[in-house]
Coordinates of C-alpha atoms in Angstrom, one line a residue:
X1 CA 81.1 67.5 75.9
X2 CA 81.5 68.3 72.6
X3 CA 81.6 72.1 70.8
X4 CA 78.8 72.9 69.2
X5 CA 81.1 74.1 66.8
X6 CA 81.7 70.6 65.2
X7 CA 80.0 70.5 61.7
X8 CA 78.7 67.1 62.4
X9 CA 77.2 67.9 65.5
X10 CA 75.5 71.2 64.3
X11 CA 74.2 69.1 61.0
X12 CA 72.6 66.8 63.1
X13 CA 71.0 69.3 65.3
X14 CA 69.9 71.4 62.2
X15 CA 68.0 68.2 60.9
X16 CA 65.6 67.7 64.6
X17 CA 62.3 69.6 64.0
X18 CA 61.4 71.9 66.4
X19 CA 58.5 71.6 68.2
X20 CA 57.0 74.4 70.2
X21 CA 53.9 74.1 72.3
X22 CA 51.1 76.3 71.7
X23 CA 49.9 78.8 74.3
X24 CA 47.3 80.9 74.8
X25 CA 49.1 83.7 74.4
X26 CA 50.2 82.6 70.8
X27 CA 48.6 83.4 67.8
X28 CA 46.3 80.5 66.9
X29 CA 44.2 81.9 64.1
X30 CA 43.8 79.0 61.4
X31 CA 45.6 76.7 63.9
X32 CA 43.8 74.0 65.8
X33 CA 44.7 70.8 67.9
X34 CA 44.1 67.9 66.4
X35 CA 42.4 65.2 68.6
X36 CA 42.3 61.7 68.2
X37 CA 39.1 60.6 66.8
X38 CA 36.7 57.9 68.8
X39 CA 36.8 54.6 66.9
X40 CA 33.9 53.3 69.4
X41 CA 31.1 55.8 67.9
X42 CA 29.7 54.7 64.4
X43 CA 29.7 57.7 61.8
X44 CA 26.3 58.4 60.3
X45 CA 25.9 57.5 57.1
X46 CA 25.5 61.0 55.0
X47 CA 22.7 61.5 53.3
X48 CA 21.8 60.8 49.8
X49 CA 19.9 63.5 48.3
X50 CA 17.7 61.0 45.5
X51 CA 17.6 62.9 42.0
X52 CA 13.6 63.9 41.1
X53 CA 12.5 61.0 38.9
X54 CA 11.5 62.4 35.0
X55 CA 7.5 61.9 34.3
X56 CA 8.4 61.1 30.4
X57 CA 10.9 58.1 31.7
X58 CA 7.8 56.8 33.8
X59 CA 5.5 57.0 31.0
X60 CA 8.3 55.2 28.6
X61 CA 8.5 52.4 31.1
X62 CA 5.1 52.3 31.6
X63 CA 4.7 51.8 27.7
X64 CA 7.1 49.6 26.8
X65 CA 6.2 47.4 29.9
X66 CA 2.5 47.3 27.8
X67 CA 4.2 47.2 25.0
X68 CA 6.1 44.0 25.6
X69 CA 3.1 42.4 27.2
X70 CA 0.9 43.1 24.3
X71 CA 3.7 41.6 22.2
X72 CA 4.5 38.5 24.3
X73 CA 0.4 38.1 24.5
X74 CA 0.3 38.5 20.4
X75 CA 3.2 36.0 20.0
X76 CA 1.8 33.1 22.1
X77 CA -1.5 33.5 20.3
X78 CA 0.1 33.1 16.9
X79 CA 2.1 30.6 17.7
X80 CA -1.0 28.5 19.6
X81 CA -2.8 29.0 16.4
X82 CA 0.2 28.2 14.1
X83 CA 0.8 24.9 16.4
X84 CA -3.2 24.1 16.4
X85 CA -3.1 24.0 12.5
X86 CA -0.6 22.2 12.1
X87 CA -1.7 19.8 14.3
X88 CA -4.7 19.8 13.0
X89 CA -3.5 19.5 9.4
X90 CA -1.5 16.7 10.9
X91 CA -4.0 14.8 12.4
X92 CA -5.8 15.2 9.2
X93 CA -3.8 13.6 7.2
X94 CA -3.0 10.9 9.4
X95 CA -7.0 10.5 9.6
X96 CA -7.1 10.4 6.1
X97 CA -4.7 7.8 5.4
X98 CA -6.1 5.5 7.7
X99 CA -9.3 5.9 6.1
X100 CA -7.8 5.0 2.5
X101 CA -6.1 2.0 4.3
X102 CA -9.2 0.9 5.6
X103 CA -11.5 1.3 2.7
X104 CA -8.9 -0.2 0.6
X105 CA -8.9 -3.7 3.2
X106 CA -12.9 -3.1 2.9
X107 CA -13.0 -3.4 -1.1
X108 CA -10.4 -6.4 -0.6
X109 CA -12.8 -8.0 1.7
X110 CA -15.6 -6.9 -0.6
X111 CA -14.6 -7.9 -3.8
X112 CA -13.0 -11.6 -2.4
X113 CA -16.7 -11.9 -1.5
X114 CA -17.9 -10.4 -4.9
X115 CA -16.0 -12.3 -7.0
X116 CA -17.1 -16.0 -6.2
X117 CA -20.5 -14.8 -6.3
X118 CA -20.2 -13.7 -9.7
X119 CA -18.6 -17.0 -9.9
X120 CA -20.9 -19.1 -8.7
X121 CA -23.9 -17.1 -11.2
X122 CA -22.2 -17.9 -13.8
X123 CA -21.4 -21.5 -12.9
X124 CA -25.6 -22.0 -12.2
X125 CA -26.5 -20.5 -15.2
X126 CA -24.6 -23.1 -16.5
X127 CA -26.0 -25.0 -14.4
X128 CA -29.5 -24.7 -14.5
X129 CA -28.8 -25.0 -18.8
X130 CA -27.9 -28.5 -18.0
X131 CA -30.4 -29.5 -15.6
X132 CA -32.9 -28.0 -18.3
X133 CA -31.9 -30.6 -21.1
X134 CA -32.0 -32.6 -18.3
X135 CA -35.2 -32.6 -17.3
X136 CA -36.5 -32.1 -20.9
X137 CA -35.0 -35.6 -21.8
X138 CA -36.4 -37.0 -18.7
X139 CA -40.0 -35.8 -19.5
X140 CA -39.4 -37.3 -23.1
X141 CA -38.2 -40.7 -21.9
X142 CA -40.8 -41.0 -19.5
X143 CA -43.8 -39.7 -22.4
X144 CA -42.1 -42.6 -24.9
X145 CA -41.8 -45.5 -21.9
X146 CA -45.6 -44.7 -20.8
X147 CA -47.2 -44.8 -23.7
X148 CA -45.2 -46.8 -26.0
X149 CA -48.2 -46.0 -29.4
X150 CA -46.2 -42.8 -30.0
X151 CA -43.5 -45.5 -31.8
X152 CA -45.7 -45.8 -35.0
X153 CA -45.2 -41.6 -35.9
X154 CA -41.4 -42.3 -35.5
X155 CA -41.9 -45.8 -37.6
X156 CA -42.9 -44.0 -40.4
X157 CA -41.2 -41.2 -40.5
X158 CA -38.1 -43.7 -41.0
X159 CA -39.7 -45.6 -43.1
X160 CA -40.0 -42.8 -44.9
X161 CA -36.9 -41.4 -44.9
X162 CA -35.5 -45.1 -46.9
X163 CA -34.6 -45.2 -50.7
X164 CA -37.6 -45.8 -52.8
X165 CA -36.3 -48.9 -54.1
X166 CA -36.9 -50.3 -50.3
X167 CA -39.6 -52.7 -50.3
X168 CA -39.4 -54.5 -47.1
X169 CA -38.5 -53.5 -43.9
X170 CA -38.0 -55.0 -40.1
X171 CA -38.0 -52.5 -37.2
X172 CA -36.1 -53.6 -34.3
X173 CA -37.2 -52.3 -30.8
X174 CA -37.5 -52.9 -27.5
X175 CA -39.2 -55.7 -26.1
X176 CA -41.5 -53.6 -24.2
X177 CA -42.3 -51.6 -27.1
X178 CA -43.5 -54.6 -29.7
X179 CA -46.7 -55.4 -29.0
X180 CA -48.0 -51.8 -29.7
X181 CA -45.4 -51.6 -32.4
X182 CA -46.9 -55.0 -34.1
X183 CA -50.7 -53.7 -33.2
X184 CA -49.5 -50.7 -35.2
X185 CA -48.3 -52.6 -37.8
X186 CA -51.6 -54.7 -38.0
X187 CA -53.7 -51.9 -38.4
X188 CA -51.6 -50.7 -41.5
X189 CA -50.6 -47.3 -39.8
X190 CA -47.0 -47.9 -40.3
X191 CA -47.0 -49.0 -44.1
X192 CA -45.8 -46.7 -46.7
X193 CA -45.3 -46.5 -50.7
X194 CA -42.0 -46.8 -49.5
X195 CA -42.4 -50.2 -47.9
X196 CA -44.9 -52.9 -48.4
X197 CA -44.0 -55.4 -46.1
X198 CA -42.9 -54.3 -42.5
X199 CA -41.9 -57.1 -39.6
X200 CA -41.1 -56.6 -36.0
X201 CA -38.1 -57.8 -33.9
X202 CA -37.3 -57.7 -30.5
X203 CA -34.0 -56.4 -29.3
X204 CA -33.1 -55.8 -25.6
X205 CA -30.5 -53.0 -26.6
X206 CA -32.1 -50.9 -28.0
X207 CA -33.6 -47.9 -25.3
X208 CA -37.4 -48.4 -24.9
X209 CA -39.0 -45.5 -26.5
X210 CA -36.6 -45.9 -30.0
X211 CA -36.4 -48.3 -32.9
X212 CA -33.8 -49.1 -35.8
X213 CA -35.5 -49.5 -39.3
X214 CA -33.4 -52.2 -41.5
X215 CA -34.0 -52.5 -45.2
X216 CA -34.8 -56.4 -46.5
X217 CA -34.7 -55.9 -49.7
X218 CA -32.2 -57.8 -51.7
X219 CA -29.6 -55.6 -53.1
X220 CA -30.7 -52.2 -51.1
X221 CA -28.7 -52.2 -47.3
X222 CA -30.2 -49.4 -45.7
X223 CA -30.6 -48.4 -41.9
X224 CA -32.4 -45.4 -40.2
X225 CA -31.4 -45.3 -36.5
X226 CA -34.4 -44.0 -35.3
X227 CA -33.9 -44.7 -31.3
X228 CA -34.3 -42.3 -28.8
X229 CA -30.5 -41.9 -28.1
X230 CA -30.0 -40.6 -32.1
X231 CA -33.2 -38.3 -32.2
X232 CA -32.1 -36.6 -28.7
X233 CA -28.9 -35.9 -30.1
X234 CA -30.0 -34.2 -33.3
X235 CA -32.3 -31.9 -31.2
X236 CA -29.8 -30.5 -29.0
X237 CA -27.5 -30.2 -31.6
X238 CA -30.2 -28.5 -33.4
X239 CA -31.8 -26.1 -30.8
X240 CA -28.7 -25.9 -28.1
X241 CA -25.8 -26.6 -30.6
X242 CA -24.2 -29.2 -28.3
X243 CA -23.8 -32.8 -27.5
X244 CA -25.8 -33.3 -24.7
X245 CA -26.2 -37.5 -22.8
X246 CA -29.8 -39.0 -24.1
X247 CA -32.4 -40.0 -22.4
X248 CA -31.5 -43.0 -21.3
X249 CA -28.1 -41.9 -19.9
X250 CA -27.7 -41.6 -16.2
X251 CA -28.1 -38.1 -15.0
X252 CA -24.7 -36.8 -13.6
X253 CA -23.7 -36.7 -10.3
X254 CA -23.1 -32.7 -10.0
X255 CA -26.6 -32.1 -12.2
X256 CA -27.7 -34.4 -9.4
X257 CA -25.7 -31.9 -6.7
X258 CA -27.5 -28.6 -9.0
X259 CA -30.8 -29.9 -8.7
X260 CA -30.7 -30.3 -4.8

């Protein structure tokens, strides 16, 4: 057994604690065992004193709760009225220009409908002008072919319109028309200072209802064409200032067409 005198022994004591057990007898004033503590009991949880709530922070919420409500409240109102007129402004003017594209097809339609109407006015004034002369020259020719008599007026106003020098004439008409031509001639209704002696010949050319007056005077050549085609002309060119078919022309097919 070693000396407790060895300096490596005595350091190694000197660094053990030393540990003395507490008595009864010993002071123990601030000292106390310390236990081990029981993992198998829960610790209740302390308690957490709540802070008093402040009256003015209540009110603030309370407010700016309303406040955000109104707002929210405001702001989809204005904007449902902001959207509803512009839809509406929208839908407007997509009502409108449908409306101008349908009244513009409308006064398409209208005026393709219009226009040969004022067409076809225009084409039956011209029309009925035609079927006018028409029926004017029809009368006439049918007054003339009836009553044949009305020859001796138009014999001497050609006889009358000859030279002065004229002493003889013929007047050539249609067949049908010389035996009231020569009655007329008979009776001395035809006979002027302008011509003495007056003689009748037949001629299937000529249009009833109109007679040529030839001069038979030696030396004077004269001829008045009085027939009905001649006579017609000058009074359309005198009262409608146009050629228009005589009498005894065929009627056109489209005056045929106007009249029915």
């Amino acid at each position: 057994m070693k000396s407790s005198s060895d300096p490596v022994q005595s350091a190694t004591v000197d660094e053990v604690p030393l540990v003395r057990p507490l008595t009864a007898g010993a002071d123990a004033s601030g000292i106390s065992a310390w236990a081990l503590p029981d993992f198998d009991v829960p610790e209740a949880p302390s308690e957490v004193l709540s802070e008093p709530l402040d009256p003015h922070a209540e009110e603030l919420a309370r407010a700016r709760q309303v406040a955000e409500q109104a707002g929210f409240a405001a702001g989809h109102a204005q904007g449902e009225k902001a959207g509803f007129a512009a839809g509406h402004a929208e839908g407007l003017a997509a009502a409108l220009a449908e409306q101008t594209h349908i009244q513009q097809r409308f006064q398409g339609w209208l005026q393709s409908l219009t226009q040969p109407l004022a067409d076809l006015d225009a084409e039956v004034s011209l029309q009925m002008a035609r079927l006018a002369a028409q029926m004017a020259r029809a009368i006439i020719y049918r007054e003339l072919t009836i009553e044949p008599e009305h020859l001796d007026v138009v014999a001497r106003t050609a006889i009358e319109a000859l030279p002065v020098a004229v002493r003889a004439v013929t007047l050539v008409c249609h067949p049908d028309d010389a035996d009231a031509l020569q009655a007329a001639v008979d009776q001395d209704t035809i006979q002027s200072q302008h011509a003495q002696t007056v003689t009748v010949r037949r001629d299937a050319t000529v249009t009833p209802g109109g007679l040529m007056v030839e001069s038979n005077t030696v030396g004077v050549e004269s001829l008045v064409d009085a027939s009905l085609e001649a006579r017609w002309a000058a009074l359309c060119l005198r009262v409608l200032d146009e050629q228009v078919a005589g009498p005894a022309d065929p009627i056109e097919t489209e005056m045929n067409e106007a009249a029915e």
